[in-house]
């Protein structure tokens, strides 16, 4: 049975922030209630929706969810708000446009139950769907463990928050998501997390990430650059920080290449200026850039 408020203490607190996506968040919630593991509570944070999300969810799910309302803040604020009401030993965040496979919680709770205190979080692999829910791209698989340097430079964390299970006490110790960041708040948390704890990664595909063209609020490449460089600035190790900046500029080269080739080339040059040495990623930047020039993915 799913734990209800005032009943048994749940092992997992599922936190889902949402904004004007009542149909997609319904799919996300359906995937939660299809879990083979059932000792969880569900906290939905409706962050200023204007499409009747709260009313729809109350009618559809009733007291199976705890519905909170915030007035259009941002994703990290909504996540932290939900986490502040959590009663579970573990936190499982799910983006409102993503889904879980039925064994997601069962496999990750079982892993964490036998993990030592040095393990703060466990991740997993994911696959992808388009805006209509049809399969899209091939699955993404992580390394066996996310290290501190990988988290700083280019974290391989398929599904991002939707694919993880984190200890609630660790999340609270770290202070949750940074409220000042409108992008990359996941990466910022993973950097702080991997400085103190291990993050093993299951090779099972446990979540499906929706790939689509809409964003919650005002996201563009300038915002991405600002947030990524701010996170990099906080990295104390100079050599790691240079690698993080190198990858940030290369990432911006990729994002701008289709529509703003001049700006993209400036980012590419900047990437090699700040970090001419190879980056700790699977493929080098030169080969990746050549593929872009040749029109290949």
mmCIF file of C-alpha atoms in Angstrom:
data_model
loop_
_atom_site.group_PDB
_atom_site.id
_atom_site.type_symbol
_atom_site.label_atom_id
_atom_site.label_comp_id
_atom_site.label_asym_id
_atom_site.label_seq_id
_atom_site.Cartn_x
_atom_site.Cartn_y
_atom_site.Cartn_z
ATOM 1 C CA UNK A 1 0.000 0.000 0.000
ATOM 2 C CA UNK A 2 1.133 3.541 -0.723
ATOM 3 C CA UNK A 3 1.803 5.380 2.537
ATOM 4 C CA UNK A 4 -0.698 8.153 3.215
ATOM 5 C CA UNK A 5 -0.149 11.236 5.341
ATOM 6 C CA UNK A 6 -0.661 10.360 8.982
ATOM 7 C CA UNK A 7 -0.237 6.625 8.384
ATOM 8 C CA UNK A 8 2.976 4.582 8.357
ATOM 9 C CA UNK A 9 6.180 6.470 7.660
ATOM 10 C CA UNK A 10 7.080 5.958 4.003
ATOM 11 C CA UNK A 11 10.531 4.804 2.938
ATOM 12 C CA UNK A 12 10.525 6.991 -0.193
ATOM 13 C CA UNK A 13 9.183 10.487 -0.746
ATOM 14 C CA UNK A 14 8.459 11.129 -4.422
ATOM 15 C CA UNK A 15 8.627 14.841 -5.282
ATOM 16 C CA UNK A 16 7.202 16.139 -8.579
ATOM 17 C CA UNK A 17 7.269 19.876 -9.386
ATOM 18 C CA UNK A 18 4.965 20.908 -12.218
ATOM 19 C CA UNK A 19 3.947 23.983 -14.178
ATOM 20 C CA UNK A 20 1.198 24.037 -16.820
ATOM 21 C CA UNK A 21 1.680 20.417 -17.864
ATOM 22 C CA UNK A 22 -1.396 18.705 -16.476
ATOM 23 C CA UNK A 23 -1.436 15.964 -19.108
ATOM 24 C CA UNK A 24 2.262 15.130 -18.868
ATOM 25 C CA UNK A 25 2.304 15.250 -15.067
ATOM 26 C CA UNK A 26 -0.646 12.846 -15.087
ATOM 27 C CA UNK A 27 1.467 10.411 -17.116
ATOM 28 C CA UNK A 28 4.342 10.913 -14.684
ATOM 29 C CA UNK A 29 2.065 10.166 -11.720
ATOM 30 C CA UNK A 30 0.587 7.118 -13.415
ATOM 31 C CA UNK A 31 4.136 5.752 -13.746
ATOM 32 C CA UNK A 32 4.682 6.335 -10.017
ATOM 33 C CA UNK A 33 1.535 4.480 -9.021
ATOM 34 C CA UNK A 34 2.532 1.624 -11.343
ATOM 35 C CA UNK A 35 5.657 0.970 -9.234
ATOM 36 C CA UNK A 36 6.286 -2.550 -7.971
ATOM 37 C CA UNK A 37 7.610 -0.981 -4.759
ATOM 38 C CA UNK A 38 4.761 0.704 -2.887
ATOM 39 C CA UNK A 39 6.069 2.105 0.407
ATOM 40 C CA UNK A 40 6.182 5.704 -0.767
ATOM 41 C CA UNK A 41 4.394 9.014 -0.521
ATOM 42 C CA UNK A 42 3.844 11.409 -3.420
ATOM 43 C CA UNK A 43 4.284 15.170 -3.083
ATOM 44 C CA UNK A 44 3.296 17.282 -6.086
ATOM 45 C CA UNK A 45 4.256 20.963 -6.133
ATOM 46 C CA UNK A 46 2.078 22.939 -8.534
ATOM 47 C CA UNK A 47 4.323 25.908 -9.219
ATOM 48 C CA UNK A 48 1.905 28.543 -10.480
ATOM 49 C CA UNK A 49 0.047 26.525 -13.122
ATOM 50 C CA UNK A 50 -2.719 28.331 -14.997
ATOM 51 C CA UNK A 51 -4.120 25.347 -16.908
ATOM 52 C CA UNK A 52 -6.161 23.811 -14.090
ATOM 53 C CA UNK A 53 -3.419 21.400 -13.030
ATOM 54 C CA UNK A 54 -4.278 21.420 -9.314
ATOM 55 C CA UNK A 55 -7.989 20.833 -9.891
ATOM 56 C CA UNK A 56 -7.274 18.072 -12.398
ATOM 57 C CA UNK A 57 -4.853 16.281 -10.071
ATOM 58 C CA UNK A 58 -7.201 16.512 -7.077
ATOM 59 C CA UNK A 59 -9.982 14.954 -9.136
ATOM 60 C CA UNK A 60 -7.759 12.272 -10.667
ATOM 61 C CA UNK A 61 -5.627 11.203 -7.706
ATOM 62 C CA UNK A 62 -7.437 12.459 -4.615
ATOM 63 C CA UNK A 63 -5.677 11.754 -1.318
ATOM 64 C CA UNK A 64 -3.092 9.509 -2.977
ATOM 65 C CA UNK A 65 -0.996 12.660 -3.454
ATOM 66 C CA UNK A 66 -0.083 15.603 -1.236
ATOM 67 C CA UNK A 67 -0.628 18.671 -3.396
ATOM 68 C CA UNK A 68 1.273 21.852 -2.574
ATOM 69 C CA UNK A 69 0.883 25.177 -4.352
ATOM 70 C CA UNK A 70 3.561 27.785 -4.998
ATOM 71 C CA UNK A 71 3.160 30.914 -7.054
ATOM 72 C CA UNK A 72 5.373 30.545 -10.086
ATOM 73 C CA UNK A 73 8.830 30.441 -8.507
ATOM 74 C CA UNK A 74 11.275 28.164 -10.335
ATOM 75 C CA UNK A 75 12.140 24.482 -10.492
ATOM 76 C CA UNK A 76 14.751 24.350 -7.679
ATOM 77 C CA UNK A 77 12.458 26.277 -5.333
ATOM 78 C CA UNK A 78 9.558 23.950 -6.094
ATOM 79 C CA UNK A 79 11.767 20.882 -5.581
ATOM 80 C CA UNK A 80 13.066 22.171 -2.259
ATOM 81 C CA UNK A 81 9.547 23.046 -1.170
ATOM 82 C CA UNK A 82 8.421 19.503 -1.860
ATOM 83 C CA UNK A 83 11.466 18.007 -0.150
ATOM 84 C CA UNK A 84 10.806 20.093 2.970
ATOM 85 C CA UNK A 85 7.553 18.166 3.438
ATOM 86 C CA UNK A 86 9.135 14.753 2.849
ATOM 87 C CA UNK A 87 8.879 12.056 5.510
ATOM 88 C CA UNK A 88 10.788 9.317 3.695
ATOM 89 C CA UNK A 89 14.314 8.042 4.212
ATOM 90 C CA UNK A 90 14.959 8.620 0.516
ATOM 91 C CA UNK A 91 13.962 11.309 -1.967
ATOM 92 C CA UNK A 92 13.017 10.451 -5.533
ATOM 93 C CA UNK A 93 12.544 13.484 -7.766
ATOM 94 C CA UNK A 94 10.574 13.116 -10.991
ATOM 95 C CA UNK A 95 10.257 15.850 -13.603
ATOM 96 C CA UNK A 96 6.664 16.393 -14.694
ATOM 97 C CA UNK A 97 7.418 15.472 -18.314
ATOM 98 C CA UNK A 98 9.276 12.224 -17.564
ATOM 99 C CA UNK A 99 8.199 8.700 -16.585
ATOM 100 C CA UNK A 100 9.510 5.803 -14.532
ATOM 101 C CA UNK A 101 9.609 2.119 -15.341
ATOM 102 C CA UNK A 102 7.701 -0.032 -12.801
ATOM 103 C CA UNK A 103 10.846 -1.454 -11.148
ATOM 104 C CA UNK A 104 12.573 1.925 -10.663
ATOM 105 C CA UNK A 105 12.019 2.369 -6.940
ATOM 106 C CA UNK A 106 12.284 -1.332 -6.131
ATOM 107 C CA UNK A 107 15.762 -1.683 -7.631
ATOM 108 C CA UNK A 108 17.145 1.539 -6.201
ATOM 109 C CA UNK A 109 15.725 1.053 -2.702
ATOM 110 C CA UNK A 110 17.147 -2.486 -2.653
ATOM 111 C CA UNK A 111 20.561 -1.140 -3.659
ATOM 112 C CA UNK A 112 20.578 1.613 -1.054
ATOM 113 C CA UNK A 113 19.413 -0.784 1.661
ATOM 114 C CA UNK A 114 22.716 -2.670 1.480
ATOM 115 C CA UNK A 115 24.959 0.286 0.605
ATOM 116 C CA UNK A 116 27.299 1.744 3.196
ATOM 117 C CA UNK A 117 27.020 5.216 4.722
ATOM 118 C CA UNK A 118 29.543 6.535 2.188
ATOM 119 C CA UNK A 119 26.901 6.187 -0.546
ATOM 120 C CA UNK A 120 24.703 9.268 -0.772
ATOM 121 C CA UNK A 121 22.793 8.600 -3.960
ATOM 122 C CA UNK A 122 22.281 6.009 -6.683
ATOM 123 C CA UNK A 123 21.597 6.746 -10.349
ATOM 124 C CA UNK A 124 20.540 4.683 -13.350
ATOM 125 C CA UNK A 125 20.294 4.564 -17.134
ATOM 126 C CA UNK A 126 17.419 6.068 -19.105
ATOM 127 C CA UNK A 127 15.767 6.012 -22.490
ATOM 128 C CA UNK A 128 13.979 8.825 -24.311
ATOM 129 C CA UNK A 129 10.648 9.739 -25.859
ATOM 130 C CA UNK A 130 9.411 12.627 -27.977
ATOM 131 C CA UNK A 131 6.691 15.080 -26.986
ATOM 132 C CA UNK A 132 4.030 12.565 -28.001
ATOM 133 C CA UNK A 133 5.510 9.765 -25.904
ATOM 134 C CA UNK A 134 7.034 7.842 -28.819
ATOM 135 C CA UNK A 135 10.531 6.285 -28.485
ATOM 136 C CA UNK A 136 13.276 8.740 -29.399
ATOM 137 C CA UNK A 137 17.051 8.292 -29.544
ATOM 138 C CA UNK A 138 18.852 5.329 -28.089
ATOM 139 C CA UNK A 139 19.145 4.688 -24.323
ATOM 140 C CA UNK A 140 21.802 6.545 -22.327
ATOM 141 C CA UNK A 141 24.006 4.529 -19.994
ATOM 142 C CA UNK A 142 26.165 5.992 -17.210
ATOM 143 C CA UNK A 143 29.609 5.092 -15.989
ATOM 144 C CA UNK A 144 29.597 2.691 -13.053
ATOM 145 C CA UNK A 145 30.091 5.590 -10.666
ATOM 146 C CA UNK A 146 29.908 9.365 -10.914
ATOM 147 C CA UNK A 147 33.147 10.850 -9.610
ATOM 148 C CA UNK A 148 33.742 14.367 -8.335
ATOM 149 C CA UNK A 149 35.746 15.404 -11.407
ATOM 150 C CA UNK A 150 33.109 14.011 -13.774
ATOM 151 C CA UNK A 151 30.395 15.878 -11.878
ATOM 152 C CA UNK A 152 32.397 19.093 -12.219
ATOM 153 C CA UNK A 153 33.241 18.752 -15.898
ATOM 154 C CA UNK A 154 30.537 16.684 -17.625
ATOM 155 C CA UNK A 155 28.389 14.538 -15.359
ATOM 156 C CA UNK A 156 27.154 11.360 -17.025
ATOM 157 C CA UNK A 157 23.831 11.118 -15.229
ATOM 158 C CA UNK A 158 21.120 9.804 -17.574
ATOM 159 C CA UNK A 159 17.699 11.030 -16.612
ATOM 160 C CA UNK A 160 19.226 13.646 -14.305
ATOM 161 C CA UNK A 161 17.094 13.950 -11.162
ATOM 162 C CA UNK A 162 14.370 11.692 -12.571
ATOM 163 C CA UNK A 163 16.770 8.742 -12.599
ATOM 164 C CA UNK A 164 18.158 9.058 -9.061
ATOM 165 C CA UNK A 165 17.376 8.104 -5.481
ATOM 166 C CA UNK A 166 19.079 10.263 -2.837
ATOM 167 C CA UNK A 167 19.180 9.949 0.925
ATOM 168 C CA UNK A 168 16.986 12.597 2.505
ATOM 169 C CA UNK A 169 19.499 13.344 5.248
ATOM 170 C CA UNK A 170 22.230 13.911 2.646
ATOM 171 C CA UNK A 171 19.989 16.211 0.606
ATOM 172 C CA UNK A 172 19.214 18.260 3.724
ATOM 173 C CA UNK A 173 22.863 18.310 4.790
ATOM 174 C CA UNK A 174 23.820 19.779 1.408
ATOM 175 C CA UNK A 175 21.096 22.411 1.593
ATOM 176 C CA UNK A 176 19.104 21.108 -1.372
ATOM 177 C CA UNK A 177 19.049 22.738 -4.789
ATOM 178 C CA UNK A 178 20.511 26.218 -5.248
ATOM 179 C CA UNK A 179 17.582 28.625 -5.571
ATOM 180 C CA UNK A 180 19.624 31.171 -7.532
ATOM 181 C CA UNK A 181 20.238 28.813 -10.446
ATOM 182 C CA UNK A 182 17.584 28.620 -13.155
ATOM 183 C CA UNK A 183 19.560 25.963 -15.052
ATOM 184 C CA UNK A 184 21.977 23.180 -14.120
ATOM 185 C CA UNK A 185 20.884 23.081 -10.483
ATOM 186 C CA UNK A 186 21.142 19.276 -10.742
ATOM 187 C CA UNK A 187 24.825 19.464 -11.666
ATOM 188 C CA UNK A 188 25.514 21.941 -8.869
ATOM 189 C CA UNK A 189 24.014 19.524 -6.341
ATOM 190 C CA UNK A 190 25.913 16.548 -7.781
ATOM 191 C CA UNK A 191 29.212 18.447 -7.457
ATOM 192 C CA UNK A 192 28.562 19.163 -3.790
ATOM 193 C CA UNK A 193 27.367 15.600 -3.280
ATOM 194 C CA UNK A 194 30.350 13.839 -4.867
ATOM 195 C CA UNK A 195 32.797 15.873 -2.798
ATOM 196 C CA UNK A 196 31.600 13.962 0.285
ATOM 197 C CA UNK A 197 29.755 10.840 -0.887
ATOM 198 C CA UNK A 198 29.934 8.077 -3.461
ATOM 199 C CA UNK A 199 27.344 7.934 -6.245
ATOM 200 C CA UNK A 200 27.141 4.452 -7.833
ATOM 201 C CA UNK A 201 25.149 4.097 -11.036
ATOM 202 C CA UNK A 202 22.911 1.158 -11.907
ATOM 203 C CA UNK A 203 23.060 0.074 -15.545
ATOM 204 C CA UNK A 204 19.312 -0.583 -15.670
ATOM 205 C CA UNK A 205 17.070 1.687 -17.755
ATOM 206 C CA UNK A 206 14.677 2.929 -15.059
ATOM 207 C CA UNK A 207 13.316 6.213 -16.433
ATOM 208 C CA UNK A 208 12.172 7.748 -19.702
ATOM 209 C CA UNK A 209 13.111 11.363 -20.417
ATOM 210 C CA UNK A 210 10.887 13.403 -22.717
ATOM 211 C CA UNK A 211 12.755 15.369 -25.391
ATOM 212 C CA UNK A 212 10.789 18.399 -26.531
ATOM 213 C CA UNK A 213 11.159 22.056 -27.437
ATOM 214 C CA UNK A 214 9.361 23.704 -24.529
ATOM 215 C CA UNK A 215 10.930 24.935 -21.310
ATOM 216 C CA UNK A 216 9.363 26.101 -18.100
ATOM 217 C CA UNK A 217 10.611 29.683 -18.192
ATOM 218 C CA UNK A 218 12.939 31.912 -20.181
ATOM 219 C CA UNK A 219 15.777 29.504 -20.964
ATOM 220 C CA UNK A 220 18.296 30.417 -23.654
ATOM 221 C CA UNK A 221 21.972 29.834 -24.282
ATOM 222 C CA UNK A 222 22.899 33.037 -22.430
ATOM 223 C CA UNK A 223 21.120 31.700 -19.340
ATOM 224 C CA UNK A 224 22.852 28.345 -19.732
ATOM 225 C CA UNK A 225 26.238 30.067 -20.025
ATOM 226 C CA UNK A 226 25.613 32.237 -16.981
ATOM 227 C CA UNK A 227 24.516 29.347 -14.764
ATOM 228 C CA UNK A 228 27.224 26.929 -15.887
ATOM 229 C CA UNK A 229 30.037 29.440 -15.415
ATOM 230 C CA UNK A 230 28.689 30.433 -11.991
ATOM 231 C CA UNK A 231 28.763 26.770 -10.933
ATOM 232 C CA UNK A 232 32.278 26.395 -12.349
ATOM 233 C CA UNK A 233 33.425 29.481 -10.441
ATOM 234 C CA UNK A 234 32.634 27.686 -7.182
ATOM 235 C CA UNK A 235 34.952 24.742 -7.958
ATOM 236 C CA UNK A 236 38.004 25.297 -5.715
ATOM 237 C CA UNK A 237 40.503 23.190 -7.687
ATOM 238 C CA UNK A 238 41.901 25.374 -10.482
ATOM 239 C CA UNK A 239 42.793 22.482 -12.787
ATOM 240 C CA UNK A 240 39.304 20.989 -12.490
ATOM 241 C CA UNK A 241 37.709 24.415 -12.933
ATOM 242 C CA UNK A 242 39.594 24.957 -16.207
ATOM 243 C CA UNK A 243 38.329 21.614 -17.513
ATOM 244 C CA UNK A 244 34.795 22.548 -16.476
ATOM 245 C CA UNK A 245 35.072 25.863 -18.326
ATOM 246 C CA UNK A 246 36.508 24.086 -21.369
ATOM 247 C CA UNK A 247 33.544 21.738 -21.546
ATOM 248 C CA UNK A 248 31.056 24.555 -20.870
ATOM 249 C CA UNK A 249 32.283 26.529 -23.879
ATOM 250 C CA UNK A 250 32.314 23.402 -26.031
ATOM 251 C CA UNK A 251 28.750 22.648 -24.968
ATOM 252 C CA UNK A 252 27.766 26.187 -25.961
ATOM 253 C CA UNK A 253 29.475 25.639 -29.331
ATOM 254 C CA UNK A 254 27.211 22.627 -29.893
ATOM 255 C CA UNK A 255 24.066 24.470 -28.788
ATOM 256 C CA UNK A 256 24.707 27.443 -31.092
ATOM 257 C CA UNK A 257 26.067 25.653 -34.157
ATOM 258 C CA UNK A 258 22.755 25.180 -35.986
ATOM 259 C CA UNK A 259 21.538 28.780 -35.920
ATOM 260 C CA UNK A 260 24.490 30.964 -34.859
ATOM 261 C CA UNK A 261 27.638 29.551 -36.413
ATOM 262 C CA UNK A 262 29.749 32.652 -35.794
ATOM 263 C CA UNK A 263 28.912 32.660 -32.115
ATOM 264 C CA UNK A 264 29.448 28.894 -32.004
ATOM 265 C CA UNK A 265 32.949 29.171 -33.457
ATOM 266 C CA UNK A 266 33.842 31.808 -30.872
ATOM 267 C CA UNK A 267 32.802 29.379 -28.139
ATOM 268 C CA UNK A 268 34.845 26.599 -29.747
ATOM 269 C CA UNK A 269 37.984 28.752 -29.787
ATOM 270 C CA UNK A 270 37.335 29.819 -26.200
ATOM 271 C CA UNK A 271 37.015 26.176 -25.158
ATOM 272 C CA UNK A 272 40.550 25.379 -26.329
ATOM 273 C CA UNK A 273 42.002 28.630 -24.962
ATOM 274 C CA UNK A 274 40.815 28.007 -21.409
ATOM 275 C CA UNK A 275 41.631 24.285 -21.517
ATOM 276 C CA UNK A 276 43.901 23.042 -24.326
ATOM 277 C CA UNK A 277 44.436 19.721 -22.534
ATOM 278 C CA UNK A 278 42.136 16.738 -23.194
ATOM 279 C CA UNK A 279 38.947 16.644 -21.137
ATOM 280 C CA UNK A 280 37.843 13.627 -19.065
ATOM 281 C CA UNK A 281 35.105 12.663 -21.548
ATOM 282 C CA UNK A 282 34.718 9.647 -23.811
ATOM 283 C CA UNK A 283 35.461 11.425 -27.108
ATOM 284 C CA UNK A 284 37.812 14.333 -27.769
ATOM 285 C CA UNK A 285 36.573 17.752 -28.795
ATOM 286 C CA UNK A 286 38.395 17.813 -32.124
ATOM 287 C CA UNK A 287 36.558 14.740 -33.432
ATOM 288 C CA UNK A 288 33.257 16.011 -32.079
ATOM 289 C CA UNK A 289 33.766 19.420 -33.734
ATOM 290 C CA UNK A 290 34.699 17.827 -37.070
ATOM 291 C CA UNK A 291 31.454 15.869 -36.977
ATOM 292 C CA UNK A 292 29.603 19.156 -36.536
ATOM 293 C CA UNK A 293 31.416 20.739 -39.468
ATOM 294 C CA UNK A 294 30.515 17.709 -41.632
ATOM 295 C CA UNK A 295 26.884 17.851 -40.574
ATOM 296 C CA UNK A 296 26.957 14.661 -38.535
ATOM 297 C CA UNK A 297 25.573 14.142 -35.041
#
